[in-house]
PDB file of C-alpha atoms in Angstrom:
ATOM      1  CA  UNK A  10      12.056  14.340 -14.473  1.00 34.00           C
ATOM      2  CA  UNK A  11      11.736  17.897 -15.737  1.00 36.00           C
ATOM      3  CA  UNK A  12      13.361  17.029 -19.053  1.00 39.00           C
ATOM      4  CA  UNK A  13      10.486  14.681 -19.846  1.00 43.00           C
ATOM      5  CA  UNK A  14       8.164  17.672 -20.153  1.00 46.00           C
ATOM      6  CA  UNK A  15      10.184  19.437 -22.828  1.00 50.00           C
ATOM      7  CA  UNK A  16       8.936  19.328 -26.415  1.00 61.00           C
ATOM      8  CA  UNK A  17       5.564  17.971 -25.323  1.00 78.00           C
ATOM      9  CA  UNK A  18       2.103  19.272 -26.101  1.00 90.00           C
ATOM     10  CA  UNK A  19       0.829  21.199 -23.113  1.00 92.00           C
ATOM     11  CA  UNK A  20      -2.658  21.475 -21.697  1.00 95.00           C
ATOM     12  CA  UNK A  21      -3.340  24.155 -19.141  1.00 96.00           C
ATOM     13  CA  UNK A  22      -6.574  24.049 -17.151  1.00 96.00           C
ATOM     14  CA  UNK A  23      -8.085  25.833 -14.197  1.00 97.00           C
ATOM     15  CA  UNK A  24      -8.462  23.934 -10.953  1.00 97.00           C
ATOM     16  CA  UNK A  25     -11.894  22.401 -10.796  1.00 97.00           C
ATOM     17  CA  UNK A  26     -12.382  22.222 -14.559  1.00 97.00           C
ATOM     18  CA  UNK A  27     -12.462  18.966 -16.493  1.00 97.00           C
ATOM     19  CA  UNK A  28      -9.416  17.965 -18.537  1.00 96.00           C
ATOM     20  CA  UNK A  29      -9.350  15.964 -21.734  1.00 96.00           C
ATOM     21  CA  UNK A  30      -6.072  14.490 -22.941  1.00 96.00           C
ATOM     22  CA  UNK A  31      -5.935  12.837 -26.334  1.00 94.00           C
ATOM     23  CA  UNK A  32      -3.860  10.111 -27.889  1.00 94.00           C
ATOM     24  CA  UNK A  33      -3.774   8.676 -31.394  1.00 92.00           C
ATOM     25  CA  UNK A  34      -2.527   5.205 -32.155  1.00 92.00           C
ATOM     26  CA  UNK A  35      -1.580   3.747 -35.499  1.00 89.00           C
ATOM     27  CA  UNK A  36      -2.166   0.004 -35.305  1.00 90.00           C
ATOM     28  CA  UNK A  37      -5.728  -1.034 -36.055  1.00 90.00           C
ATOM     29  CA  UNK A  38      -4.984  -4.442 -34.520  1.00 91.00           C
ATOM     30  CA  UNK A  39      -4.155  -2.951 -31.096  1.00 92.00           C
ATOM     31  CA  UNK A  40      -6.308  -4.653 -28.516  1.00 92.00           C
ATOM     32  CA  UNK A  41      -5.364  -3.069 -25.201  1.00 94.00           C
ATOM     33  CA  UNK A  42      -4.672   0.490 -24.100  1.00 95.00           C
ATOM     34  CA  UNK A  43      -3.304   2.100 -20.959  1.00 96.00           C
ATOM     35  CA  UNK A  44      -2.984   5.600 -19.578  1.00 97.00           C
ATOM     36  CA  UNK A  45      -0.040   6.532 -17.363  1.00 97.00           C
ATOM     37  CA  UNK A  46       0.711   9.585 -15.242  1.00 97.00           C
ATOM     38  CA  UNK A  47       4.291  10.664 -14.679  1.00 96.00           C
ATOM     39  CA  UNK A  48       5.207  13.263 -12.103  1.00 96.00           C
ATOM     40  CA  UNK A  49       8.522  15.046 -12.163  1.00 93.00           C
ATOM     41  CA  UNK A  50      11.357  12.820 -11.003  1.00 92.00           C
ATOM     42  CA  UNK A  51       9.195   9.712 -10.736  1.00 94.00           C
ATOM     43  CA  UNK A  52       8.348   6.688 -12.785  1.00 96.00           C
ATOM     44  CA  UNK A  53       5.138   6.314 -14.799  1.00 97.00           C
ATOM     45  CA  UNK A  54       2.135   5.398 -12.696  1.00 97.00           C
ATOM     46  CA  UNK A  55      -0.736   3.315 -14.054  1.00 96.00           C
ATOM     47  CA  UNK A  56      -4.056   5.191 -14.124  1.00 97.00           C
ATOM     48  CA  UNK A  57      -6.581   3.188 -16.102  1.00 97.00           C
ATOM     49  CA  UNK A  58      -6.763   0.690 -18.942  1.00 96.00           C
ATOM     50  CA  UNK A  59      -9.299  -0.427 -21.527  1.00 97.00           C
ATOM     51  CA  UNK A  60      -9.600  -3.361 -23.891  1.00 95.00           C
ATOM     52  CA  UNK A  61     -10.641  -3.051 -27.510  1.00 94.00           C
ATOM     53  CA  UNK A  62     -14.018  -4.686 -26.901  1.00 95.00           C
ATOM     54  CA  UNK A  63     -15.042  -1.653 -24.835  1.00 97.00           C
ATOM     55  CA  UNK A  64     -15.698   1.981 -25.764  1.00 97.00           C
ATOM     56  CA  UNK A  65     -15.603   3.523 -22.315  1.00 98.00           C
ATOM     57  CA  UNK A  66     -14.297   2.749 -18.883  1.00 98.00           C
ATOM     58  CA  UNK A  67     -14.573   4.790 -15.723  1.00 97.00           C
ATOM     59  CA  UNK A  68     -12.401   4.993 -12.673  1.00 95.00           C
ATOM     60  CA  UNK A  69     -12.220   7.396  -9.798  1.00 93.00           C
ATOM     61  CA  UNK A  70     -12.432  10.871 -11.417  1.00 96.00           C
ATOM     62  CA  UNK A  71     -11.056   9.473 -14.667  1.00 98.00           C
ATOM     63  CA  UNK A  72     -12.731   8.115 -17.783  1.00 98.00           C
ATOM     64  CA  UNK A  73     -11.081   6.584 -20.812  1.00 98.00           C
ATOM     65  CA  UNK A  74     -12.838   6.656 -24.179  1.00 97.00           C
ATOM     66  CA  UNK A  75     -11.788   4.498 -27.106  1.00 97.00           C
ATOM     67  CA  UNK A  76     -12.779   5.231 -30.702  1.00 96.00           C
ATOM     68  CA  UNK A  77     -11.471   2.370 -32.795  1.00 94.00           C
ATOM     69  CA  UNK A  78     -12.865   3.808 -36.007  1.00 94.00           C
ATOM     70  CA  UNK A  79     -10.436   6.728 -35.929  1.00 94.00           C
ATOM     71  CA  UNK A  80      -7.842   5.044 -33.713  1.00 94.00           C
ATOM     72  CA  UNK A  81      -8.211   7.588 -30.943  1.00 94.00           C
ATOM     73  CA  UNK A  82      -8.019   7.334 -27.186  1.00 94.00           C
ATOM     74  CA  UNK A  83      -8.852  10.021 -24.663  1.00 96.00           C
ATOM     75  CA  UNK A  84      -8.473  10.469 -20.920  1.00 97.00           C
ATOM     76  CA  UNK A  85     -10.954  12.660 -19.126  1.00 97.00           C
ATOM     77  CA  UNK A  86     -10.133  13.920 -15.647  1.00 98.00           C
ATOM     78  CA  UNK A  87     -13.036  15.365 -13.710  1.00 97.00           C
ATOM     79  CA  UNK A  88     -12.608  18.311 -11.342  1.00 97.00           C
ATOM     80  CA  UNK A  89      -8.911  18.642 -12.070  1.00 97.00           C
ATOM     81  CA  UNK A  90      -6.732  19.304  -9.033  1.00 96.00           C
ATOM     82  CA  UNK A  91      -3.208  20.735  -8.666  1.00 96.00           C
ATOM     83  CA  UNK A  92      -2.011  17.228  -7.836  1.00 96.00           C
ATOM     84  CA  UNK A  93      -3.051  16.152 -11.313  1.00 97.00           C
ATOM     85  CA  UNK A  94      -0.262  18.252 -12.829  1.00 97.00           C
ATOM     86  CA  UNK A  95       2.004  15.785 -14.600  1.00 97.00           C
ATOM     87  CA  UNK A  96       2.846  14.283 -17.968  1.00 96.00           C
ATOM     88  CA  UNK A  97       0.212  11.852 -19.212  1.00 97.00           C
ATOM     89  CA  UNK A  98       0.866   9.303 -21.908  1.00 94.00           C
ATOM     90  CA  UNK A  99      -0.890   6.395 -23.469  1.00 95.00           C
ATOM     91  CA  UNK A 100       0.373   2.971 -24.456  1.00 94.00           C
ATOM     92  CA  UNK A 101      -1.129   0.322 -26.689  1.00 93.00           C
ATOM     93  CA  UNK A 102      -0.601  -3.375 -27.193  1.00 92.00           C
ATOM     94  CA  UNK A 103      -0.286  -4.394 -30.853  1.00 87.00           C
ATOM     95  CA  UNK A 104      -2.465  -7.451 -30.478  1.00 80.00           C
ATOM     96  CA  UNK A 105      -1.876 -11.163 -30.408  1.00 73.00           C
ATOM     97  CA  UNK A 106      -0.397 -13.275 -27.648  1.00 66.00           C
ATOM     98  CA  UNK A 107       2.986 -11.622 -27.770  1.00 69.00           C
ATOM     99  CA  UNK A 108       4.327  -8.170 -28.300  1.00 79.00           C
ATOM    100  CA  UNK A 109       5.148  -5.398 -25.937  1.00 87.00           C
ATOM    101  CA  UNK A 110       3.452  -2.125 -25.176  1.00 91.00           C
ATOM    102  CA  UNK A 111       4.111   0.849 -27.449  1.00 91.00           C
ATOM    103  CA  UNK A 112       4.274   4.162 -25.596  1.00 92.00           C
ATOM    104  CA  UNK A 113       3.228   7.588 -26.812  1.00 91.00           C
ATOM    105  CA  UNK A 114       5.203  10.755 -26.178  1.00 90.00           C
ATOM    106  CA  UNK A 115       2.803  12.351 -23.736  1.00 93.00           C
ATOM    107  CA  UNK A 116       1.001  15.550 -22.888  1.00 95.00           C
ATOM    108  CA  UNK A 117       1.974  17.853 -20.064  1.00 95.00           C
ATOM    109  CA  UNK A 118      -0.985  18.883 -17.939  1.00 97.00           C
ATOM    110  CA  UNK A 119      -0.644  22.070 -15.899  1.00 96.00           C
ATOM    111  CA  UNK A 120      -3.346  22.951 -13.385  1.00 96.00           C
ATOM    112  CA  UNK A 121      -3.716  26.588 -12.383  1.00 93.00           C
ATOM    113  CA  UNK A 122      -4.953  27.167  -8.838  1.00 88.00           C
TER     114      UNK A 122
ATOM    115  CA  UNK B  24       3.029   0.791  -5.101  1.00 57.00           C
ATOM    116  CA  UNK B  25       4.667  -2.147  -6.825  1.00 66.00           C
ATOM    117  CA  UNK B  26       7.875  -3.207  -5.085  1.00 93.00           C
ATOM    118  CA  UNK B  27      10.441  -2.079  -7.628  1.00 97.00           C
ATOM    119  CA  UNK B  28      13.765  -0.587  -6.633  1.00 97.00           C
ATOM    120  CA  UNK B  29      16.247   0.840  -9.086  1.00 98.00           C
ATOM    121  CA  UNK B  30      19.851   1.564  -8.184  1.00 97.00           C
ATOM    122  CA  UNK B  31      21.635   3.828  -8.395  1.00 97.00           C
ATOM    123  CA  UNK B  32      19.100   6.658  -8.741  1.00 97.00           C
ATOM    124  CA  UNK B  33      21.686   8.988 -10.197  1.00 97.00           C
ATOM    125  CA  UNK B  34      25.046   8.363 -11.827  1.00 97.00           C
ATOM    126  CA  UNK B  35      27.595  10.472 -13.643  1.00 97.00           C
ATOM    127  CA  UNK B  36      30.364   8.707 -15.493  1.00 96.00           C
ATOM    128  CA  UNK B  37      32.792   9.166 -18.344  1.00 96.00           C
ATOM    129  CA  UNK B  38      32.667   7.979 -21.919  1.00 97.00           C
ATOM    130  CA  UNK B  39      34.137   4.529 -22.352  1.00 97.00           C
ATOM    131  CA  UNK B  40      33.497   3.284 -18.832  1.00 96.00           C
ATOM    132  CA  UNK B  41      31.252   0.296 -18.082  1.00 96.00           C
ATOM    133  CA  UNK B  42      28.024   0.981 -16.229  1.00 97.00           C
ATOM    134  CA  UNK B  43      25.565  -1.426 -14.624  1.00 98.00           C
ATOM    135  CA  UNK B  44      22.104  -0.474 -13.495  1.00 98.00           C
ATOM    136  CA  UNK B  45      20.100  -2.730 -11.218  1.00 98.00           C
ATOM    137  CA  UNK B  46      16.403  -3.388 -10.933  1.00 98.00           C
ATOM    138  CA  UNK B  47      15.061  -5.355  -7.996  1.00 98.00           C
ATOM    139  CA  UNK B  48      11.430  -6.473  -7.604  1.00 98.00           C
ATOM    140  CA  UNK B  49       9.586  -8.046  -4.715  1.00 97.00           C
ATOM    141  CA  UNK B  50       6.428  -8.947  -6.688  1.00 95.00           C
ATOM    142  CA  UNK B  51       7.681 -12.233  -8.200  1.00 95.00           C
ATOM    143  CA  UNK B  52       6.549 -11.074 -11.650  1.00 96.00           C
ATOM    144  CA  UNK B  53       7.765 -13.077 -14.615  1.00 96.00           C
ATOM    145  CA  UNK B  54       8.409 -10.163 -16.995  1.00 96.00           C
ATOM    146  CA  UNK B  55      10.923  -7.380 -16.468  1.00 97.00           C
ATOM    147  CA  UNK B  56      11.771  -4.558 -18.851  1.00 97.00           C
ATOM    148  CA  UNK B  57      14.359  -1.843 -19.326  1.00 98.00           C
ATOM    149  CA  UNK B  58      13.354   1.411 -21.039  1.00 98.00           C
ATOM    150  CA  UNK B  59      15.043   4.680 -21.756  1.00 98.00           C
ATOM    151  CA  UNK B  60      13.218   7.986 -21.733  1.00 96.00           C
ATOM    152  CA  UNK B  61      14.450  10.957 -23.740  1.00 94.00           C
ATOM    153  CA  UNK B  62      12.880  14.300 -24.670  1.00 88.00           C
ATOM    154  CA  UNK B  63      10.846  14.007 -27.859  1.00 84.00           C
ATOM    155  CA  UNK B  64      10.427  10.264 -27.556  1.00 87.00           C
ATOM    156  CA  UNK B  65       8.058   7.931 -25.811  1.00 86.00           C
ATOM    157  CA  UNK B  66       9.509   5.265 -23.579  1.00 94.00           C
ATOM    158  CA  UNK B  67      11.673   3.036 -25.750  1.00 96.00           C
ATOM    159  CA  UNK B  68      12.259  -0.588 -24.907  1.00 96.00           C
ATOM    160  CA  UNK B  69      15.895  -1.648 -24.615  1.00 97.00           C
ATOM    161  CA  UNK B  70      15.642  -5.273 -23.501  1.00 97.00           C
ATOM    162  CA  UNK B  71      13.176  -7.395 -21.637  1.00 97.00           C
ATOM    163  CA  UNK B  72      13.165 -10.686 -19.779  1.00 97.00           C
ATOM    164  CA  UNK B  73      10.497 -13.379 -19.656  1.00 96.00           C
ATOM    165  CA  UNK B  74      12.161 -15.526 -17.032  1.00 95.00           C
ATOM    166  CA  UNK B  75      15.447 -16.386 -15.380  1.00 96.00           C
ATOM    167  CA  UNK B  76      18.152 -16.367 -18.057  1.00 95.00           C
ATOM    168  CA  UNK B  77      15.513 -15.621 -20.736  1.00 97.00           C
ATOM    169  CA  UNK B  78      15.933 -12.236 -22.383  1.00 97.00           C
ATOM    170  CA  UNK B  79      15.169 -10.588 -25.704  1.00 96.00           C
ATOM    171  CA  UNK B  80      16.010  -7.388 -27.515  1.00 96.00           C
ATOM    172  CA  UNK B  81      13.815  -4.361 -27.744  1.00 95.00           C
ATOM    173  CA  UNK B  82      13.698  -1.400 -30.077  1.00 92.00           C
ATOM    174  CA  UNK B  83      16.975   0.236 -29.007  1.00 96.00           C
ATOM    175  CA  UNK B  84      19.206  -2.619 -27.798  1.00 96.00           C
ATOM    176  CA  UNK B  85      22.494  -1.659 -29.487  1.00 96.00           C
ATOM    177  CA  UNK B  86      25.190  -0.884 -26.919  1.00 96.00           C
ATOM    178  CA  UNK B  87      23.295  -2.545 -24.065  1.00 98.00           C
ATOM    179  CA  UNK B  88      23.299  -6.006 -22.532  1.00 98.00           C
ATOM    180  CA  UNK B  89      21.167  -7.512 -19.773  1.00 98.00           C
ATOM    181  CA  UNK B  90      21.227 -10.393 -17.380  1.00 98.00           C
ATOM    182  CA  UNK B  91      18.683 -12.063 -15.149  1.00 98.00           C
ATOM    183  CA  UNK B  92      20.126 -14.676 -12.832  1.00 97.00           C
ATOM    184  CA  UNK B  93      17.281 -14.478 -10.304  1.00 97.00           C
ATOM    185  CA  UNK B  94      13.585 -13.750 -10.673  1.00 97.00           C
ATOM    186  CA  UNK B  95      13.878 -10.576  -8.625  1.00 97.00           C
ATOM    187  CA  UNK B  96      16.898  -8.961 -10.293  1.00 98.00           C
ATOM    188  CA  UNK B  97      17.363  -7.594 -13.809  1.00 98.00           C
ATOM    189  CA  UNK B  98      20.639  -5.883 -14.658  1.00 98.00           C
ATOM    190  CA  UNK B  99      21.298  -3.485 -17.520  1.00 98.00           C
ATOM    191  CA  UNK B 100      24.924  -3.037 -18.605  1.00 98.00           C
ATOM    192  CA  UNK B 101      26.470  -0.448 -20.848  1.00 97.00           C
ATOM    193  CA  UNK B 102      29.750  -2.125 -21.771  1.00 93.00           C
ATOM    194  CA  UNK B 103      31.397   1.108 -22.922  1.00 96.00           C
ATOM    195  CA  UNK B 104      29.209   4.109 -22.235  1.00 96.00           C
ATOM    196  CA  UNK B 105      28.754   6.813 -24.875  1.00 97.00           C
ATOM    197  CA  UNK B 106      27.281  10.300 -24.552  1.00 97.00           C
ATOM    198  CA  UNK B 107      24.257   9.189 -26.613  1.00 97.00           C
ATOM    199  CA  UNK B 108      23.346   6.881 -23.755  1.00 98.00           C
ATOM    200  CA  UNK B 109      22.780   9.798 -21.422  1.00 97.00           C
ATOM    201  CA  UNK B 110      19.161   9.291 -20.461  1.00 97.00           C
ATOM    202  CA  UNK B 111      16.716   8.356 -17.760  1.00 97.00           C
ATOM    203  CA  UNK B 112      16.381   4.600 -17.490  1.00 98.00           C
ATOM    204  CA  UNK B 113      13.270   2.907 -16.175  1.00 98.00           C
ATOM    205  CA  UNK B 114      12.689  -0.646 -15.130  1.00 98.00           C
ATOM    206  CA  UNK B 115       9.205  -2.131 -15.324  1.00 97.00           C
ATOM    207  CA  UNK B 116       7.580  -5.421 -14.369  1.00 97.00           C
ATOM    208  CA  UNK B 117       4.462  -7.320 -15.361  1.00 95.00           C
ATOM    209  CA  UNK B 118       2.949 -10.744 -14.774  1.00 92.00           C
ATOM    210  CA  UNK B 119       2.186 -11.302 -18.457  1.00 88.00           C
ATOM    211  CA  UNK B 120       3.446  -9.790 -21.670  1.00 84.00           C
ATOM    212  CA  UNK B 121       1.556  -7.048 -23.420  1.00 79.00           C
ATOM    213  CA  UNK B 122      -2.077  -6.952 -22.455  1.00 81.00           C
ATOM    214  CA  UNK B 123      -1.769  -5.742 -18.899  1.00 84.00           C
ATOM    215  CA  UNK B 124      -0.185  -2.814 -17.099  1.00 89.00           C
ATOM    216  CA  UNK B 125       3.499  -2.636 -16.541  1.00 93.00           C
ATOM    217  CA  UNK B 126       4.538  -1.140 -13.225  1.00 96.00           C
ATOM    218  CA  UNK B 127       7.562   1.097 -13.149  1.00 97.00           C
ATOM    219  CA  UNK B 128      10.391   1.958 -10.831  1.00 97.00           C
ATOM    220  CA  UNK B 129      11.375   5.577 -10.210  1.00 96.00           C
ATOM    221  CA  UNK B 130      14.219   5.554 -12.689  1.00 97.00           C
ATOM    222  CA  UNK B 131      17.962   6.073 -12.883  1.00 97.00           C
ATOM    223  CA  UNK B 132      19.245   9.357 -14.255  1.00 97.00           C
ATOM    224  CA  UNK B 133      22.498   8.552 -16.074  1.00 98.00           C
ATOM    225  CA  UNK B 134      24.818  11.233 -17.385  1.00 97.00           C
ATOM    226  CA  UNK B 135      27.808  10.292 -19.539  1.00 97.00           C
ATOM    227  CA  UNK B 136      30.359  13.019 -19.988  1.00 95.00           C
TER     228      UNK B 136
END
């Protein structure tokens, strides 16, 4: 809900502009990464994922870029719309056949009409 | 949307009382998870289940217990609620562990006075 957005980095963009949301991860063995969108009062919603054998993956209006050298993940949203306003966070899988996802704290995206 | 229902959606209770939260899925997924979400933290795993009667602890399991008597239901119990357990609780499901998206319910907002 609203309390999720407190204490988070905030990105404010104009409607129609492109947005770039960044995420750093710490485990060099992480082999799978996900981006989620969370609107106020709702659960996280899967947006796009990428495996460590890829550098880039595109979806509808979204692109995820993975830089394994610096352990950095980014989500690009093209032509940002008011409905994109939400908290976005990444998650990574530490590698191997077991182990659960590790979730980041998130970035709050605000879109100005 | 994945068929995940959490109940109740909101609950206010007093310190020391037992509380049970329910997660029900219609996807027949093997894995189910309970997370808590607090300001300043990413989603933190409480417990998860990898099958009927098969559960394991997560990062923040103290003070919580779980049960899974049927594939579709995963219960989270606070035996004696404390104010530090005031949080938003999310249930998630997945077919496999780790390297695929988890799909989330819309959460239970729990306040312990």
